[in-house]
PDB file of C-alpha atoms in Angstrom:
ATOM      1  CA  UNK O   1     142.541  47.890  79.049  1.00 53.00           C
ATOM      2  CA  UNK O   2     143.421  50.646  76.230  1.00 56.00           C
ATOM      3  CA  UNK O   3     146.051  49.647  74.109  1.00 55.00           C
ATOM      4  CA  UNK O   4     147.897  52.101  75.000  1.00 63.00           C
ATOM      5  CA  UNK O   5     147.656  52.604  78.268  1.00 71.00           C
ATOM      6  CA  UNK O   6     150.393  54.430  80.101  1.00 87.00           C
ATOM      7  CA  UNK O   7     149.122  55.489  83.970  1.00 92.00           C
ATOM      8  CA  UNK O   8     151.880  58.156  84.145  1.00 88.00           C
ATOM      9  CA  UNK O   9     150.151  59.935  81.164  1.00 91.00           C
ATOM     10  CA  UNK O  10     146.335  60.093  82.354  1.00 95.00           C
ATOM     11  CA  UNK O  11     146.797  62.079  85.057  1.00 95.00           C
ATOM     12  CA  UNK O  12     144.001  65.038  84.866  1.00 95.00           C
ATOM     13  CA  UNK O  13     145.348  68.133  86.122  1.00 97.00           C
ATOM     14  CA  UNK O  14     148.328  70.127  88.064  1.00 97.00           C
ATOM     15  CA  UNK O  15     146.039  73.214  89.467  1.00 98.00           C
ATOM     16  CA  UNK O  16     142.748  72.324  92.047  1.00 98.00           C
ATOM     17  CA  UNK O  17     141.005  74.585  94.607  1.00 98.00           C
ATOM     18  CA  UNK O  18     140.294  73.397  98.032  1.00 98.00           C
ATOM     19  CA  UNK O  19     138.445  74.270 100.715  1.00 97.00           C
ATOM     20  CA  UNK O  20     138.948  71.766 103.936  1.00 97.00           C
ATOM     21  CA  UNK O  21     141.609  69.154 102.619  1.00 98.00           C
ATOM     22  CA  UNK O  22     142.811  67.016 105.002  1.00 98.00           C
ATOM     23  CA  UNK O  23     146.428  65.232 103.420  1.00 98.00           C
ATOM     24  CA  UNK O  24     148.047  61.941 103.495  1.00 98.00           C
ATOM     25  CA  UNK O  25     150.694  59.529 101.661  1.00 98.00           C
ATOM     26  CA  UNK O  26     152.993  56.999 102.303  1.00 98.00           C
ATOM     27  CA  UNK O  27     150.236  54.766 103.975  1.00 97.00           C
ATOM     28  CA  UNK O  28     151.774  51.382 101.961  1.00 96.00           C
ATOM     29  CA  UNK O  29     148.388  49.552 102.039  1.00 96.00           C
ATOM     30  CA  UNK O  30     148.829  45.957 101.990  1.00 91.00           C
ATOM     31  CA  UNK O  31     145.484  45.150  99.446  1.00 88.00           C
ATOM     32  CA  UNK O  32     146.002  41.615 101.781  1.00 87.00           C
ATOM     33  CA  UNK O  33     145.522  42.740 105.107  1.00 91.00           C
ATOM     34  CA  UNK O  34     142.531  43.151 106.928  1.00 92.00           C
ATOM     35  CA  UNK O  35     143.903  44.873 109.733  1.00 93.00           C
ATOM     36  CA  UNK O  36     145.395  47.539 107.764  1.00 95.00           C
ATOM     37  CA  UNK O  37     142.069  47.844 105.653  1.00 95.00           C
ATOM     38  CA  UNK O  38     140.353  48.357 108.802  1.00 95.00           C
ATOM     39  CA  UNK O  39     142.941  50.228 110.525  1.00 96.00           C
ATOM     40  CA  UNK O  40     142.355  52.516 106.864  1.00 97.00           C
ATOM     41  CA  UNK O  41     138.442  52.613 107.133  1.00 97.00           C
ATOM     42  CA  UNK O  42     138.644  54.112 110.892  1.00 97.00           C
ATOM     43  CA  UNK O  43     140.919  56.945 109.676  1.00 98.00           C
ATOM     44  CA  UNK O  44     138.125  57.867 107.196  1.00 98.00           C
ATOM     45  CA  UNK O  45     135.156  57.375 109.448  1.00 97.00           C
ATOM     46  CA  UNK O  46     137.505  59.253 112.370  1.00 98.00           C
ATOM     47  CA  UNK O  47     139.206  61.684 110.153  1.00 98.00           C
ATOM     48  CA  UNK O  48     138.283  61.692 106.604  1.00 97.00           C
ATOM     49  CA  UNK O  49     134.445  62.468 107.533  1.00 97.00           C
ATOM     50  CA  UNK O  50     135.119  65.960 108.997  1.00 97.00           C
ATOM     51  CA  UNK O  51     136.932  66.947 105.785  1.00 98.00           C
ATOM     52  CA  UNK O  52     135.444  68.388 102.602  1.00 97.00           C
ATOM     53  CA  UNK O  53     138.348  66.807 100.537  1.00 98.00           C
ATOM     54  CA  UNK O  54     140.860  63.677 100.857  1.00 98.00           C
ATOM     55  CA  UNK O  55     144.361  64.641  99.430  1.00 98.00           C
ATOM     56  CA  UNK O  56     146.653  61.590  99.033  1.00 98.00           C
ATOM     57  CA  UNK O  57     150.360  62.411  97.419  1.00 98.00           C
ATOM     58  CA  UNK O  58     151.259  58.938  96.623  1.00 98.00           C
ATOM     59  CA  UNK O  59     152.432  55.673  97.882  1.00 97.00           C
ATOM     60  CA  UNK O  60     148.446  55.010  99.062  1.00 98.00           C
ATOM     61  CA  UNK O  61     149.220  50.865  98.715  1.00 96.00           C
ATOM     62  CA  UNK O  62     152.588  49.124  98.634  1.00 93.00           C
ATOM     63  CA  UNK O  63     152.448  48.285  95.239  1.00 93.00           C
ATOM     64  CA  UNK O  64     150.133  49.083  92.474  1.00 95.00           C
ATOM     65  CA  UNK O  65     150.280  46.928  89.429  1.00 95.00           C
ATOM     66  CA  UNK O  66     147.651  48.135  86.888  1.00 95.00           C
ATOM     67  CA  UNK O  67     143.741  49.079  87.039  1.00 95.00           C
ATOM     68  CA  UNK O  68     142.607  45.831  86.647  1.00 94.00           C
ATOM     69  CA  UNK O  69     144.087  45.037  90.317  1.00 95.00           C
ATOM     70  CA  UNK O  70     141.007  46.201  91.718  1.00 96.00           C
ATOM     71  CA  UNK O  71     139.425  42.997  93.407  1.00 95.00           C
ATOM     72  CA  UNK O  72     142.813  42.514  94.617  1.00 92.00           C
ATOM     73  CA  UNK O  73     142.092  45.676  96.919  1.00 96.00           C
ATOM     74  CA  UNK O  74     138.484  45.617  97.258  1.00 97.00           C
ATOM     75  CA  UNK O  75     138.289  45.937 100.856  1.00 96.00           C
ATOM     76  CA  UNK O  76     140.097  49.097 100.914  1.00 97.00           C
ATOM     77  CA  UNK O  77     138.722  50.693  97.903  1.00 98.00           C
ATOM     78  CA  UNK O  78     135.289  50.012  98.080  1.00 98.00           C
ATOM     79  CA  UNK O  79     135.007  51.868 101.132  1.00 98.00           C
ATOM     80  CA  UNK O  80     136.788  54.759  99.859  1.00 98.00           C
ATOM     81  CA  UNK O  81     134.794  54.538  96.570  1.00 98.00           C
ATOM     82  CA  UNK O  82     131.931  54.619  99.061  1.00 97.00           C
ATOM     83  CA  UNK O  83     133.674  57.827 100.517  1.00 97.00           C
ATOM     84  CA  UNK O  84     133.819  60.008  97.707  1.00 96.00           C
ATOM     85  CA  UNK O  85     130.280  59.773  96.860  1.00 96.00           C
ATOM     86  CA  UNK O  86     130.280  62.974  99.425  1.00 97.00           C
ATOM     87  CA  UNK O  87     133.413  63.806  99.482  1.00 97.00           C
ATOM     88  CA  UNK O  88     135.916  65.115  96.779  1.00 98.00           C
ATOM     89  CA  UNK O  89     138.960  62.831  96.700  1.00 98.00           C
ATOM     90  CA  UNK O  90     142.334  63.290  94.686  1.00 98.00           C
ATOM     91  CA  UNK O  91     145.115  61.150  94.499  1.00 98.00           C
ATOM     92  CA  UNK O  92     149.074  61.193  93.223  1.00 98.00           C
ATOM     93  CA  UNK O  93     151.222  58.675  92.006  1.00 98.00           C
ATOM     94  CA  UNK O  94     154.280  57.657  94.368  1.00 97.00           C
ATOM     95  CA  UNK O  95     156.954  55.361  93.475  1.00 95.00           C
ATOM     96  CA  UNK O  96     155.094  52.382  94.452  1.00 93.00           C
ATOM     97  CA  UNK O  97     151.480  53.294  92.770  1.00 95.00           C
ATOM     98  CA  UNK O  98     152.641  55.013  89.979  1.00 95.00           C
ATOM     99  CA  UNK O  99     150.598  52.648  87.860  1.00 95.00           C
ATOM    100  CA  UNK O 100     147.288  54.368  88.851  1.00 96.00           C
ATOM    101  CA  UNK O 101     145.283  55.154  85.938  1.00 96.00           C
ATOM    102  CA  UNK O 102     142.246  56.781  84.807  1.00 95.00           C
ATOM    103  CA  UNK O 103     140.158  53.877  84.902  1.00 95.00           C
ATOM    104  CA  UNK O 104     140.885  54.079  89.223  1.00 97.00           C
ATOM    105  CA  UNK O 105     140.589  57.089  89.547  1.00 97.00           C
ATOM    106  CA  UNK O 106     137.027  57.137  87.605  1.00 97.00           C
ATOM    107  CA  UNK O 107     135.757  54.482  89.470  1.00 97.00           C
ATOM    108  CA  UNK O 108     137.196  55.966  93.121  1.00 98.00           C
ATOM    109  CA  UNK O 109     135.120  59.530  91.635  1.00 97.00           C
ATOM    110  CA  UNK O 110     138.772  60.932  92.222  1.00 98.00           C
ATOM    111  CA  UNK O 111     140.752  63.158  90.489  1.00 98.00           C
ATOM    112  CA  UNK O 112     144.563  62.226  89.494  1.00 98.00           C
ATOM    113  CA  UNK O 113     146.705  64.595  89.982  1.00 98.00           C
ATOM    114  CA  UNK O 114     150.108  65.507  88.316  1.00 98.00           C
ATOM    115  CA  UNK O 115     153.377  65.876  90.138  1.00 98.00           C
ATOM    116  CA  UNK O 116     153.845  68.818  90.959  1.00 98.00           C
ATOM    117  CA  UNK O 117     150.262  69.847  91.755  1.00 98.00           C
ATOM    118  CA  UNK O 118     149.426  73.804  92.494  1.00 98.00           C
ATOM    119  CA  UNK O 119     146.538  73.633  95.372  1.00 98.00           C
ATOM    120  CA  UNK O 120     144.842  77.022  96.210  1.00 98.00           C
ATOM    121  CA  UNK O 121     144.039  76.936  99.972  1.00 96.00           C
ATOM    122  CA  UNK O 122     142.581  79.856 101.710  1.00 88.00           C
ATOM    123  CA  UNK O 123     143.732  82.262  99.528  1.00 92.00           C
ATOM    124  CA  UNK O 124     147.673  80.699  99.062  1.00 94.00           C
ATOM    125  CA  UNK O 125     149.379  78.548  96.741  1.00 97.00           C
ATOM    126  CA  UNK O 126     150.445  75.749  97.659  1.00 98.00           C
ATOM    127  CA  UNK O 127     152.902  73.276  96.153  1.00 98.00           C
ATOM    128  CA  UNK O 128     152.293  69.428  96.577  1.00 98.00           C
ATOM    129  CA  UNK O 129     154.528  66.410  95.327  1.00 98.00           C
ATOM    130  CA  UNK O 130     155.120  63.006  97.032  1.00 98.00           C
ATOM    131  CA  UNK O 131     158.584  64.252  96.766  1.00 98.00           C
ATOM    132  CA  UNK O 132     160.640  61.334  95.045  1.00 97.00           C
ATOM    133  CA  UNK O 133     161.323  63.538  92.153  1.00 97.00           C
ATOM    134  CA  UNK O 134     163.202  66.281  94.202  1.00 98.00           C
ATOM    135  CA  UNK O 135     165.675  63.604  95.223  1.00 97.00           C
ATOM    136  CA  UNK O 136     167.921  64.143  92.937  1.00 96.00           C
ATOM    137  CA  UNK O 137     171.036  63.029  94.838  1.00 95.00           C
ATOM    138  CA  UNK O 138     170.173  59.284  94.357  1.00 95.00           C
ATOM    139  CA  UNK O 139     170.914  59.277  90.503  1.00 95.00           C
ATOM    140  CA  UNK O 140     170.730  55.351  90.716  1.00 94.00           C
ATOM    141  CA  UNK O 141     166.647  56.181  91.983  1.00 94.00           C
ATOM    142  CA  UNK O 142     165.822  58.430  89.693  1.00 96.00           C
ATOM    143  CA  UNK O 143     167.203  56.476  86.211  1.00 96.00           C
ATOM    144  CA  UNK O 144     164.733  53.632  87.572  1.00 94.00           C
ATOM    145  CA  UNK O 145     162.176  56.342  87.936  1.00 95.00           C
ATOM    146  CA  UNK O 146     162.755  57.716  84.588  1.00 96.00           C
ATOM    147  CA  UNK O 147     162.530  54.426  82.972  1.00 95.00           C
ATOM    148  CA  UNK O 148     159.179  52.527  84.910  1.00 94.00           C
ATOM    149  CA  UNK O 149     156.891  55.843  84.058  1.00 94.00           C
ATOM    150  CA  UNK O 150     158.154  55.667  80.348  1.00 94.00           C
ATOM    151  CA  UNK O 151     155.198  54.574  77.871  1.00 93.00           C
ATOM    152  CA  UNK O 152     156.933  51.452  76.421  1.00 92.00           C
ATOM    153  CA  UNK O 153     158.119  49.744  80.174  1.00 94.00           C
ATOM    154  CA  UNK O 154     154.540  50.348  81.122  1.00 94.00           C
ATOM    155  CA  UNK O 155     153.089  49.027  77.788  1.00 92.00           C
ATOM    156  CA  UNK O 156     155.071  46.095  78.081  1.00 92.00           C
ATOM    157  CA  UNK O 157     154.633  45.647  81.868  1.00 93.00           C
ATOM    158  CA  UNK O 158     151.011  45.832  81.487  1.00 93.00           C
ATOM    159  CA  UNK O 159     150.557  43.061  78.721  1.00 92.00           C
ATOM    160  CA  UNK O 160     151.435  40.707  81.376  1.00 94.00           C
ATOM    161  CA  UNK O 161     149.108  38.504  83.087  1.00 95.00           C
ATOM    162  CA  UNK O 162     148.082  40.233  86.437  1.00 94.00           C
ATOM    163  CA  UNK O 163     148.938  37.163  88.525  1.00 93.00           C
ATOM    164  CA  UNK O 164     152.695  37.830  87.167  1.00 94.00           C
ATOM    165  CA  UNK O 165     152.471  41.504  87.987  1.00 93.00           C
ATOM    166  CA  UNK O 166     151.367  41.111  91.294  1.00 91.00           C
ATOM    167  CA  UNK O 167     154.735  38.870  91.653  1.00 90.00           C
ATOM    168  CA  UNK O 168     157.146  41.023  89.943  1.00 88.00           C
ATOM    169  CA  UNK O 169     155.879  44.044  92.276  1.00 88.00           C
ATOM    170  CA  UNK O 170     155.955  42.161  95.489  1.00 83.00           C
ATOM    171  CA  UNK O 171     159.590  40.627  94.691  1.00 84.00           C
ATOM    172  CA  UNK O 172     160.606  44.210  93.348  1.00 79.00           C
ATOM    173  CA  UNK O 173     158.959  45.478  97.363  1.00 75.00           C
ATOM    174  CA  UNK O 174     161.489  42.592  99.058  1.00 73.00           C
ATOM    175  CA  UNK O 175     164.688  44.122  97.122  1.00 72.00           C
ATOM    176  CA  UNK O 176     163.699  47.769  97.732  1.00 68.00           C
ATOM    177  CA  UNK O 177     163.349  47.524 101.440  1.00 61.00           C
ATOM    178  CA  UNK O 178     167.009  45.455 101.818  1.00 56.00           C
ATOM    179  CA  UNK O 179     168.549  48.539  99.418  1.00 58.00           C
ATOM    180  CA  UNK O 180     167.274  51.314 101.643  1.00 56.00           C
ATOM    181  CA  UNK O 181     169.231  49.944 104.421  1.00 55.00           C
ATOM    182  CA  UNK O 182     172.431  50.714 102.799  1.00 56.00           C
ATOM    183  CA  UNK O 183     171.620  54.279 101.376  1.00 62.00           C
ATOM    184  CA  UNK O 184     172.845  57.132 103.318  1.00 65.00           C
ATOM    185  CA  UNK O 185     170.267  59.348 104.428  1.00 64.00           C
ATOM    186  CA  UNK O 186     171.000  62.182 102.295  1.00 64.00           C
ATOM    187  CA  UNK O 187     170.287  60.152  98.571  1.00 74.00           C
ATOM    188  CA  UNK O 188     167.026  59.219 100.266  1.00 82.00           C
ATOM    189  CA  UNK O 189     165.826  62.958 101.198  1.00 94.00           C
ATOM    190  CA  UNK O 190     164.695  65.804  98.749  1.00 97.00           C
ATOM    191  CA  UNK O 191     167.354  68.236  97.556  1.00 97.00           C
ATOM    192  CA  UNK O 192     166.252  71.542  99.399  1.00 96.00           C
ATOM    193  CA  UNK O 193     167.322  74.331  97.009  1.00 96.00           C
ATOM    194  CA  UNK O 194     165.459  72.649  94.479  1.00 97.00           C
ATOM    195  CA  UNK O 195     162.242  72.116  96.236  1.00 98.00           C
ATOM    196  CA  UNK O 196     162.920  75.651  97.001  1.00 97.00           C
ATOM    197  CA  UNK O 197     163.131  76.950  93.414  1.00 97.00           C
ATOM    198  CA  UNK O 198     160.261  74.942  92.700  1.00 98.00           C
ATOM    199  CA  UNK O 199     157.587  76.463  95.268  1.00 98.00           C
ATOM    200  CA  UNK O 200     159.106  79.392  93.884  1.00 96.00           C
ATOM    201  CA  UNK O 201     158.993  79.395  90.322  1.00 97.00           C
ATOM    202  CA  UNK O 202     155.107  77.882  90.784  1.00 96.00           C
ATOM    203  CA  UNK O 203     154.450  81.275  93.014  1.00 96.00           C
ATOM    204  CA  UNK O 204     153.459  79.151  96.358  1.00 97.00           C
ATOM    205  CA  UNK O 205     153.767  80.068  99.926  1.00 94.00           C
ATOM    206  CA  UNK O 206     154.760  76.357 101.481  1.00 96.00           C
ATOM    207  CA  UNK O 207     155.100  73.102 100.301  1.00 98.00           C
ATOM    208  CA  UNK O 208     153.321  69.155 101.040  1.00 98.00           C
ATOM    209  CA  UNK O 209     155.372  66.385 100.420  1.00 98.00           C
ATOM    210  CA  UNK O 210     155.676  62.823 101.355  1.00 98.00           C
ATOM    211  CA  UNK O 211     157.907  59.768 100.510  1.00 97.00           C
ATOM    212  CA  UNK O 212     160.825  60.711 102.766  1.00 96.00           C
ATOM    213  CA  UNK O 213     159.288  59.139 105.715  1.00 95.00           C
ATOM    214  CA  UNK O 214     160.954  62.047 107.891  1.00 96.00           C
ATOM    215  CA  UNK O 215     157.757  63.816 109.296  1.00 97.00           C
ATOM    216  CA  UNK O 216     157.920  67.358 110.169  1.00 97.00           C
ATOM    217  CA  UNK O 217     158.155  71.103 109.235  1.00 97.00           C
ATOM    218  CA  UNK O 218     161.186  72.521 107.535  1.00 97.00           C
ATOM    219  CA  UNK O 219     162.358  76.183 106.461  1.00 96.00           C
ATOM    220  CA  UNK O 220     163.788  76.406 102.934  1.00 94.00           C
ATOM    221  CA  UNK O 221     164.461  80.258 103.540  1.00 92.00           C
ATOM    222  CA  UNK O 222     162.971  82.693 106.004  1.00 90.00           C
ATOM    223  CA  UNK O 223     159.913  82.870 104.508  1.00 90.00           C
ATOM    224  CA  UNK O 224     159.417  79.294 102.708  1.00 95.00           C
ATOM    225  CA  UNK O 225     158.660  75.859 104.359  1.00 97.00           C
ATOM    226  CA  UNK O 226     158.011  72.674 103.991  1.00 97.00           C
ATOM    227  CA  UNK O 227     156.031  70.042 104.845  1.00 98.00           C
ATOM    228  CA  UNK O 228     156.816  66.392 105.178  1.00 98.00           C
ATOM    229  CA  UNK O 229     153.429  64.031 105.522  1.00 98.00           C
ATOM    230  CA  UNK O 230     154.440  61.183 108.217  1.00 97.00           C
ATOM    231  CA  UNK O 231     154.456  57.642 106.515  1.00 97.00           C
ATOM    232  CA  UNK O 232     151.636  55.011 108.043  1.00 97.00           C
ATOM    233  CA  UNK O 233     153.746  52.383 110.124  1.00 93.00           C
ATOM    234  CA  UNK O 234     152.260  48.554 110.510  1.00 90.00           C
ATOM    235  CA  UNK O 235     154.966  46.916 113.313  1.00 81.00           C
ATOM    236  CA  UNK O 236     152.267  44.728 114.977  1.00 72.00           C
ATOM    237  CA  UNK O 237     148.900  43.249 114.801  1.00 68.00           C
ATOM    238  CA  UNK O 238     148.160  46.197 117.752  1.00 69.00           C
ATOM    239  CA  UNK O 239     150.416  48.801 116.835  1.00 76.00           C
ATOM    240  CA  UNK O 240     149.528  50.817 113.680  1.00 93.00           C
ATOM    241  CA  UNK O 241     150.574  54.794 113.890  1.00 94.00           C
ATOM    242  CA  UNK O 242     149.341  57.023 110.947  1.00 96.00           C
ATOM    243  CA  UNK O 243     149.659  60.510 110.447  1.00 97.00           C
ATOM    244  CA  UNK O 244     147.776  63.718 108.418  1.00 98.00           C
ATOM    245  CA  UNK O 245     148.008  67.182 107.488  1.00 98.00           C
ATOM    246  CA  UNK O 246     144.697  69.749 108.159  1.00 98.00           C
ATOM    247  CA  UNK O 247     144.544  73.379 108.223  1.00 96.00           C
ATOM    248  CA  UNK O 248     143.512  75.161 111.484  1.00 94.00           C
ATOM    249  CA  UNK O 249     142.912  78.758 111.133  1.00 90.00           C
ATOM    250  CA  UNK O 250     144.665  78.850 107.825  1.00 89.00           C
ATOM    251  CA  UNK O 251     148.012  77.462 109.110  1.00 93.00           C
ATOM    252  CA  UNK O 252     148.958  73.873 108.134  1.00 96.00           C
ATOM    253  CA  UNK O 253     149.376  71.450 110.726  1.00 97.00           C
ATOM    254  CA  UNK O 254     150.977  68.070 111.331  1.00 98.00           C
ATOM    255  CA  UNK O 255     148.760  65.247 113.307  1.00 98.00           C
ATOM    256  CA  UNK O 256     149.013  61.524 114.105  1.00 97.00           C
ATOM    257  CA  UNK O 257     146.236  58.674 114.004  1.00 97.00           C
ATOM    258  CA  UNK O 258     146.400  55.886 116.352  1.00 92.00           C
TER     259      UNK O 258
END
């Protein structure tokens, strides 16, 4: 590990080209379970194998505590190490991976991308983000934001042992989830006008987000829209729902994965 690492900071580019992406986020990977691993590996094999290019804008595991983490996750990133050998893969941070770091992404063959990201597809711009910093309504959210991708919290937080990461992280997951149940729905959703003036000032026809975990397409004017990635659910050993965006005939579109 560099001495001064800082994940936020290594991310390669905010322009790409792509031919056949297919999109996801939100999955929340639990690096422990198997089912969810192989529940992962079927969506590539199913899904990800008819694509030139595997887009994922953040939140790809639950928690991401530094590169050295890897074993931890094996089972779902070998086989999407594997992947990438023939496929091109990028990858954002969310607000649970946001410790992803060049080391990852060389290892995945990916390419880590910055947020925003400008993706020319089929001759339009688009605009991709997980989304978490266009909620700007949740100023509580976005001071913690400010301060975990700052160089010194994650130079500290990375001098830790891993075993103590991995605990901080999963306690950290516990508190989040109980929070979110008392947050109105608007702090927890992207502030339109300025998703708006963002697509616009970057030139691009639409927009790809995640992290609100409200699927779907929305209009920002008459002539700009959004799109919201669904979020992977895990309620039961056999009931896992996932979700991805593809282009048919040059128009984005919306799909689940059961």
């Amino acid at each position: 590990m560099s001495l001064f690492s800082c994940p936020t900071n290594e991310t390669q580019t905010d322009r790409i080209e792509l031919s056949d992406p297919c999109f996801i986020s939100d999955l929340h990977l639990n690096a422990e379970s198997q089912a969810q691993a192989e529940f992962f590996i079927r969506f590539l094999h199913e899904v990800g194998e008819k694509h030139s290019e595997l887009v994922i804008l953040g939140d790809f595991f639950d928690y991401w505590v530094g590169d050295d983490a890897w074993e931890s996750a094996s089972r779902i990133l070998e086989p999407l190490q594997k992947w990438g050998q023939s496929h091109k893969l990028f990858i954002m941070h969310g607000n649970r991976d946001f410790m992803m770091g060049k080391k990852l992404a060389s290892r995945l063959g990916a390419t880590l991308l910055r947020d925003p990201c400008v993706a020319r597809i089929n001759t339009q711009n688009v605009l991709l983000s997980h989304g978490d910093l266009w909620c700007i309504n949740d100023h509580d959210y976005q001071k913690v934001r400010q301060k975990v991708r700052s160089f010194w919290w994650q130079w500290l937080v990375l001098r830790l042992p891993l075993s103590k990461r991995l605990k901080i992280a999963h306690d950290a997951r516990t508190r989040s989830k109980e929070s979110k149940v008392k947050k109105e729905a608007l702090l927890m959703d992207v502030d339109a006008p300025t998703v708006a003036d963002a697509a616009l000032q970057k030139q691009c026809s639409f927009v790809i987000h995640g992290h609100t975990h409200q699927p779907g397409e929305y209009a920002l004017s008459e002539e700009l829209k959004r799109f919201v990635l669904p979020d992977w659910r895990f309620c039961a050993a056999n009931c896992f729902k996932g979700g991805y965006l593809t282009f048919i005939n040059a128009t984005p579109v919306l799909q689940t994965f059961q």
